[in-house]
PDB file of C-alpha atoms in Angstrom:
ATOM      1  CA  MET A  63     250.230 -34.677 -33.511  1.00 53.00           C
ATOM      2  CA  ARG A  64     248.878 -31.544 -34.957  1.00 57.00           C
ATOM      3  CA  VAL A  65     249.163 -28.276 -33.045  1.00 60.00           C
ATOM      4  CA  ILE A  66     246.813 -25.690 -34.119  1.00 53.00           C
ATOM      5  CA  GLU A  67     247.092 -21.925 -32.897  1.00 59.00           C
ATOM      6  CA  ILE A  68     243.717 -20.813 -32.596  1.00 57.00           C
ATOM      7  CA  THR A  69     244.292 -17.683 -34.515  1.00 56.00           C
ATOM      8  CA  GLU A  70     244.094 -19.889 -37.544  1.00 51.00           C
ATOM      9  CA  ILE A  71     240.799 -20.237 -39.142  1.00 50.00           C
ATOM     10  CA  THR A  72     238.592 -22.518 -37.364  1.00 53.00           C
ATOM     11  CA  GLU A  73     237.870 -24.391 -40.350  1.00 53.00           C
ATOM     12  CA  THR A  74     241.447 -26.134 -39.879  1.00 54.00           C
ATOM     13  CA  LEU A  75     239.835 -28.012 -36.987  1.00 56.00           C
ATOM     14  CA  VAL A  76     237.190 -29.373 -39.485  1.00 54.00           C
ATOM     15  CA  ASP A  77     239.784 -30.477 -41.742  1.00 58.00           C
ATOM     16  CA  TYR A  78     241.280 -32.633 -38.698  1.00 58.00           C
ATOM     17  CA  ALA A  79     237.903 -33.550 -37.108  1.00 55.00           C
ATOM     18  CA  ASN A  80     238.165 -36.964 -38.285  1.00 54.00           C
ATOM     19  CA  SER A  81     241.832 -37.502 -37.951  1.00 58.00           C
ATOM     20  CA  GLN A  82     243.567 -40.256 -35.685  1.00 63.00           C
ATOM     21  CA  GLU A  83     246.164 -37.802 -34.430  1.00 71.00           C
ATOM     22  CA  PRO A  84     245.613 -35.788 -31.385  1.00 73.00           C
ATOM     23  CA  ILE A  85     245.119 -32.021 -31.870  1.00 74.00           C
ATOM     24  CA  ILE A  86     246.762 -29.383 -29.404  1.00 76.00           C
ATOM     25  CA  LEU A  87     245.054 -25.969 -29.589  1.00 75.00           C
ATOM     26  CA  THR A  88     247.212 -23.044 -28.523  1.00 77.00           C
ATOM     27  CA  ARG A  89     246.597 -19.303 -27.988  1.00 74.00           C
ATOM     28  CA  ASN A  90     249.632 -17.032 -28.144  1.00 73.00           C
ATOM     29  CA  GLY A  91     251.991 -19.924 -28.225  1.00 74.00           C
ATOM     30  CA  GLN A  92     250.357 -21.378 -24.987  1.00 76.00           C
ATOM     31  CA  ALA A  93     248.619 -24.753 -25.076  1.00 77.00           C
ATOM     32  CA  ILE A  94     245.151 -24.338 -23.887  1.00 77.00           C
ATOM     33  CA  ALA A  95     243.360 -27.759 -24.707  1.00 74.00           C
ATOM     34  CA  ALA A  96     244.352 -31.247 -26.079  1.00 74.00           C
ATOM     35  CA  ILE A  97     241.888 -32.901 -28.406  1.00 72.00           C
ATOM     36  CA  MET A  98     242.113 -36.837 -28.683  1.00 69.00           C
ATOM     37  CA  PRO A  99     240.374 -38.914 -31.231  1.00 64.00           C
ATOM     38  CA  LEU A 100     237.308 -40.470 -30.037  1.00 53.00           C
ATOM     39  CA  GLU A 101     238.177 -43.815 -31.465  1.00 48.00           C
ATOM     40  CA  SER A 102     241.510 -43.823 -29.738  1.00 45.00           C
ATOM     41  CA  ASP A 103     242.496 -46.357 -26.820  1.00 51.00           C
ATOM     42  CA  ARG A 104     244.851 -43.496 -25.779  1.00 52.00           C
ATOM     43  CA  ASN A 105     244.763 -41.609 -22.490  1.00 59.00           C
ATOM     44  CA  ILE A 106     246.231 -38.644 -20.829  1.00 59.00           C
ATOM     45  CA  ASP A 107     249.307 -40.972 -19.945  1.00 63.00           C
ATOM     46  CA  ASP A 108     249.881 -41.200 -23.634  1.00 66.00           C
ATOM     47  CA  ILE A 109     250.492 -37.469 -24.234  1.00 68.00           C
ATOM     48  CA  PRO A 110     254.339 -36.877 -23.941  1.00 72.00           C
ATOM     49  CA  PRO A 111     255.441 -35.718 -20.628  1.00 76.00           C
ATOM     50  CA  ASN A 112     256.725 -32.406 -21.876  1.00 75.00           C
ATOM     51  CA  LEU A 113     253.407 -31.594 -23.576  1.00 72.00           C
ATOM     52  CA  ARG A 114     251.404 -32.932 -20.655  1.00 71.00           C
ATOM     53  CA  GLU A 115     253.373 -30.512 -18.257  1.00 77.00           C
ATOM     54  CA  MET A 116     252.851 -27.480 -20.620  1.00 74.00           C
ATOM     55  CA  ILE A 117     249.047 -28.311 -20.856  1.00 72.00           C
ATOM     56  CA  GLU A 118     248.997 -28.745 -16.966  1.00 76.00           C
ATOM     57  CA  ALA A 119     250.866 -25.453 -16.452  1.00 76.00           C
ATOM     58  CA  SER A 120     248.526 -23.457 -18.538  1.00 71.00           C
ATOM     59  CA  GLN A 121     245.422 -24.782 -16.762  1.00 75.00           C
ATOM     60  CA  SER A 122     247.005 -23.916 -13.488  1.00 79.00           C
ATOM     61  CA  ARG A 123     247.676 -20.433 -14.820  1.00 81.00           C
ATOM     62  CA  LYS A 124     243.980 -20.224 -16.027  1.00 82.00           C
ATOM     63  CA  LYS A 125     242.732 -21.279 -12.745  1.00 84.00           C
ATOM     64  CA  ALA A 126     245.169 -18.690 -10.754  1.00 88.00           C
ATOM     65  CA  GLU A 127     243.796 -15.940 -12.911  1.00 90.00           C
ATOM     66  CA  LEU A 128     240.133 -16.992 -12.453  1.00 91.00           C
ATOM     67  CA  GLU A 129     240.684 -16.927  -8.771  1.00 94.00           C
ATOM     68  CA  ILE A 130     242.292 -13.544  -8.801  1.00 95.00           C
ATOM     69  CA  THR A 131     239.527 -12.107 -11.005  1.00 96.00           C
ATOM     70  CA  PHE A 132     236.716 -13.808  -8.664  1.00 96.00           C
ATOM     71  CA  TYR A 133     238.086 -12.392  -5.386  1.00 95.00           C
ATOM     72  CA  GLN A 134     238.689  -8.916  -6.890  1.00 97.00           C
ATOM     73  CA  LEU A 135     235.038  -8.904  -7.889  1.00 97.00           C
ATOM     74  CA  VAL A 136     234.012 -10.037  -4.457  1.00 96.00           C
ATOM     75  CA  ASP A 137     236.004  -7.336  -2.740  1.00 96.00           C
ATOM     76  CA  ARG A 138     234.574  -4.777  -4.927  1.00 97.00           C
ATOM     77  CA  TRP A 139     231.337  -5.948  -4.361  1.00 96.00           C
ATOM     78  CA  ARG A 140     231.624  -6.078  -0.460  1.00 94.00           C
ATOM     79  CA  ILE A 141     233.211  -2.594  -0.418  1.00 95.00           C
ATOM     80  CA  GLU A 142     230.399  -0.981  -2.759  1.00 96.00           C
ATOM     81  CA  ASN A 143     227.546  -2.520  -0.912  1.00 94.00           C
ATOM     82  CA  ARG A 144     228.357  -1.910   2.705  1.00 92.00           C
ATOM     83  CA  GLY A 145     225.237  -1.069   4.710  1.00 91.00           C
ATOM     84  CA  VAL A 146     223.053  -2.585   1.603  1.00 91.00           C
ATOM     85  CA  SER A 147     220.601  -5.080   3.072  1.00 88.00           C
ATOM     86  CA  SER A 148     218.575  -5.613  -0.217  1.00 91.00           C
ATOM     87  CA  THR A 149     219.125  -9.069  -1.643  1.00 88.00           C
ATOM     88  CA  GLU A 150     217.955  -7.721  -5.073  1.00 91.00           C
ATOM     89  CA  GLN A 151     220.178  -4.730  -4.914  1.00 93.00           C
ATOM     90  CA  LEU A 152     223.013  -6.824  -3.859  1.00 94.00           C
ATOM     91  CA  SER A 153     222.598  -9.480  -6.486  1.00 94.00           C
ATOM     92  CA  MET A 154     222.050  -6.989  -9.315  1.00 96.00           C
ATOM     93  CA  HIS A 155     225.415  -5.107  -8.473  1.00 97.00           C
ATOM     94  CA  SER A 156     227.826  -5.460 -11.674  1.00 97.00           C
ATOM     95  CA  ALA A 157     230.429  -7.313  -9.561  1.00 97.00           C
ATOM     96  CA  TYR A 158     227.959  -9.913  -8.549  1.00 97.00           C
ATOM     97  CA  GLN A 159     226.548 -10.130 -12.130  1.00 97.00           C
ATOM     98  CA  GLN A 160     230.109 -10.774 -13.421  1.00 97.00           C
ATOM     99  CA  ILE A 161     230.738 -13.360 -10.980  1.00 97.00           C
ATOM    100  CA  ILE A 162     227.607 -14.987 -12.276  1.00 97.00           C
ATOM    101  CA  GLY A 163     228.963 -14.603 -15.682  1.00 96.00           C
ATOM    102  CA  MET A 164     231.916 -16.793 -14.980  1.00 95.00           C
ATOM    103  CA  GLY A 165     229.632 -19.820 -14.925  1.00 95.00           C
ATOM    104  CA  GLY A 166     230.557 -23.218 -13.502  1.00 93.00           C
ATOM    105  CA  ASP A 167     234.065 -22.205 -13.032  1.00 93.00           C
ATOM    106  CA  ALA A 168     232.827 -19.808  -9.947  1.00 95.00           C
ATOM    107  CA  ILE A 169     231.033 -22.790  -8.276  1.00 96.00           C
ATOM    108  CA  PRO A 170     233.801 -23.836  -6.111  1.00 95.00           C
ATOM    109  CA  MET A 171     235.107 -20.528  -5.068  1.00 96.00           C
ATOM    110  CA  LEU A 172     231.228 -19.615  -4.213  1.00 97.00           C
ATOM    111  CA  LEU A 173     231.099 -22.542  -2.015  1.00 97.00           C
ATOM    112  CA  ARG A 174     234.067 -21.699  -0.306  1.00 96.00           C
ATOM    113  CA  GLU A 175     232.889 -18.119   0.403  1.00 95.00           C
ATOM    114  CA  LEU A 176     229.665 -19.623   1.853  1.00 94.00           C
ATOM    115  CA  GLU A 177     231.416 -21.875   4.114  1.00 94.00           C
ATOM    116  CA  ARG A 178     234.083 -19.276   5.331  1.00 93.00           C
ATOM    117  CA  ASN A 179     232.512 -15.976   4.998  1.00 88.00           C
ATOM    118  CA  SER A 180     228.690 -16.659   4.732  1.00 78.00           C
ATOM    119  CA  GLY A 181     227.583 -13.874   2.469  1.00 71.00           C
ATOM    120  CA  ARG A 182     224.460 -13.687  -0.103  1.00 88.00           C
ATOM    121  CA  TRP A 183     225.795 -16.183  -2.695  1.00 95.00           C
ATOM    122  CA  PHE A 184     222.631 -18.264  -3.009  1.00 95.00           C
ATOM    123  CA  TRP A 185     221.163 -16.041  -5.812  1.00 95.00           C
ATOM    124  CA  ALA A 186     224.639 -16.591  -7.752  1.00 97.00           C
ATOM    125  CA  LEU A 187     224.702 -20.319  -7.173  1.00 97.00           C
ATOM    126  CA  LYS A 188     220.838 -20.866  -8.199  1.00 97.00           C
ATOM    127  CA  SER A 189     221.642 -18.710 -11.358  1.00 96.00           C
ATOM    128  CA  ILE A 190     224.699 -20.829 -12.267  1.00 97.00           C
ATOM    129  CA  THR A 191     223.559 -24.149 -11.561  1.00 96.00           C
ATOM    130  CA  ARG A 192     219.775 -23.733 -12.157  1.00 96.00           C
ATOM    131  CA  GLU A 193     219.289 -25.689  -9.129  1.00 96.00           C
ATOM    132  CA  ASP A 194     218.096 -24.981  -5.586  1.00 96.00           C
ATOM    133  CA  PRO A 195     218.798 -27.566  -2.890  1.00 97.00           C
ATOM    134  CA  VAL A 196     217.347 -25.138   0.012  1.00 96.00           C
ATOM    135  CA  THR A 197     214.044 -26.888   1.205  1.00 97.00           C
ATOM    136  CA  PRO A 198     211.141 -24.562   1.709  1.00 96.00           C
ATOM    137  CA  GLU A 199     211.599 -25.377   5.777  1.00 97.00           C
ATOM    138  CA  GLN A 200     215.287 -23.751   5.360  1.00 96.00           C
ATOM    139  CA  ARG A 201     214.563 -20.533   3.630  1.00 93.00           C
ATOM    140  CA  GLY A 202     215.307 -17.611   5.705  1.00 91.00           C
ATOM    141  CA  LYS A 203     217.671 -19.478   7.954  1.00 94.00           C
ATOM    142  CA  THR A 204     220.907 -18.663   6.632  1.00 93.00           C
ATOM    143  CA  LYS A 205     222.909 -21.254   8.482  1.00 94.00           C
ATOM    144  CA  GLU A 206     220.827 -24.094   7.139  1.00 96.00           C
ATOM    145  CA  MET A 207     220.780 -22.626   3.533  1.00 96.00           C
ATOM    146  CA  ILE A 208     224.494 -22.736   3.745  1.00 96.00           C
ATOM    147  CA  GLU A 209     224.537 -26.124   4.700  1.00 96.00           C
ATOM    148  CA  ALA A 210     222.068 -27.219   1.990  1.00 97.00           C
ATOM    149  CA  TRP A 211     224.346 -25.724  -0.657  1.00 97.00           C
ATOM    150  CA  LEU A 212     227.400 -27.113   0.806  1.00 97.00           C
ATOM    151  CA  ASN A 213     226.138 -30.561   0.964  1.00 97.00           C
ATOM    152  CA  TRP A 214     224.897 -30.108  -2.695  1.00 97.00           C
ATOM    153  CA  GLY A 215     228.570 -29.177  -3.553  1.00 96.00           C
ATOM    154  CA  ARG A 216     229.900 -32.151  -1.799  1.00 96.00           C
ATOM    155  CA  LYS A 217     227.209 -34.506  -3.435  1.00 95.00           C
ATOM    156  CA  LYS A 218     228.087 -32.973  -6.854  1.00 93.00           C
ATOM    157  CA  GLY A 219     232.009 -33.801  -6.341  1.00 92.00           C
ATOM    158  CA  TYR A 220     233.235 -30.104  -5.846  1.00 92.00           C
ATOM    159  CA  ILE A 221     236.245 -29.473  -4.066  1.00 89.00           C
ATOM    160  CA  TRP A 222     236.667 -26.152  -2.566  1.00 88.00           C
TER     161      TRP A 222
END
């Protein structure tokens, strides 16, 4: 197994691209990804338990950091937009735009926000997913729009 610190030149990855050994990518000494050979019959169970735990811990930390960032942005957006009713103004706010910038990682948290707190997250979801499950008949009916997005999320396998 090869461990590559991502501060190394990325050409190192090219050297090992056709290798039959797993590659572990690290940043600042923390495992951030494991690359398994395509031709391999291996699966996650073949990774040594201590390495698997390190990878899972790193993923868990990343998820926690992402959620903290998300909710800090949500709080800032709510505070700075009290009394604002314009959907365009709300969705163009820098915190809202940063949430959109989080991409697909934000989808479960946005769905959770819709379910628990309502809110104006439709624009963000449409921007990130490039989809819109809301039918023309549902437009303007917040509860129906929320339910359309929550059903979309369930069908896509999101857990929030």
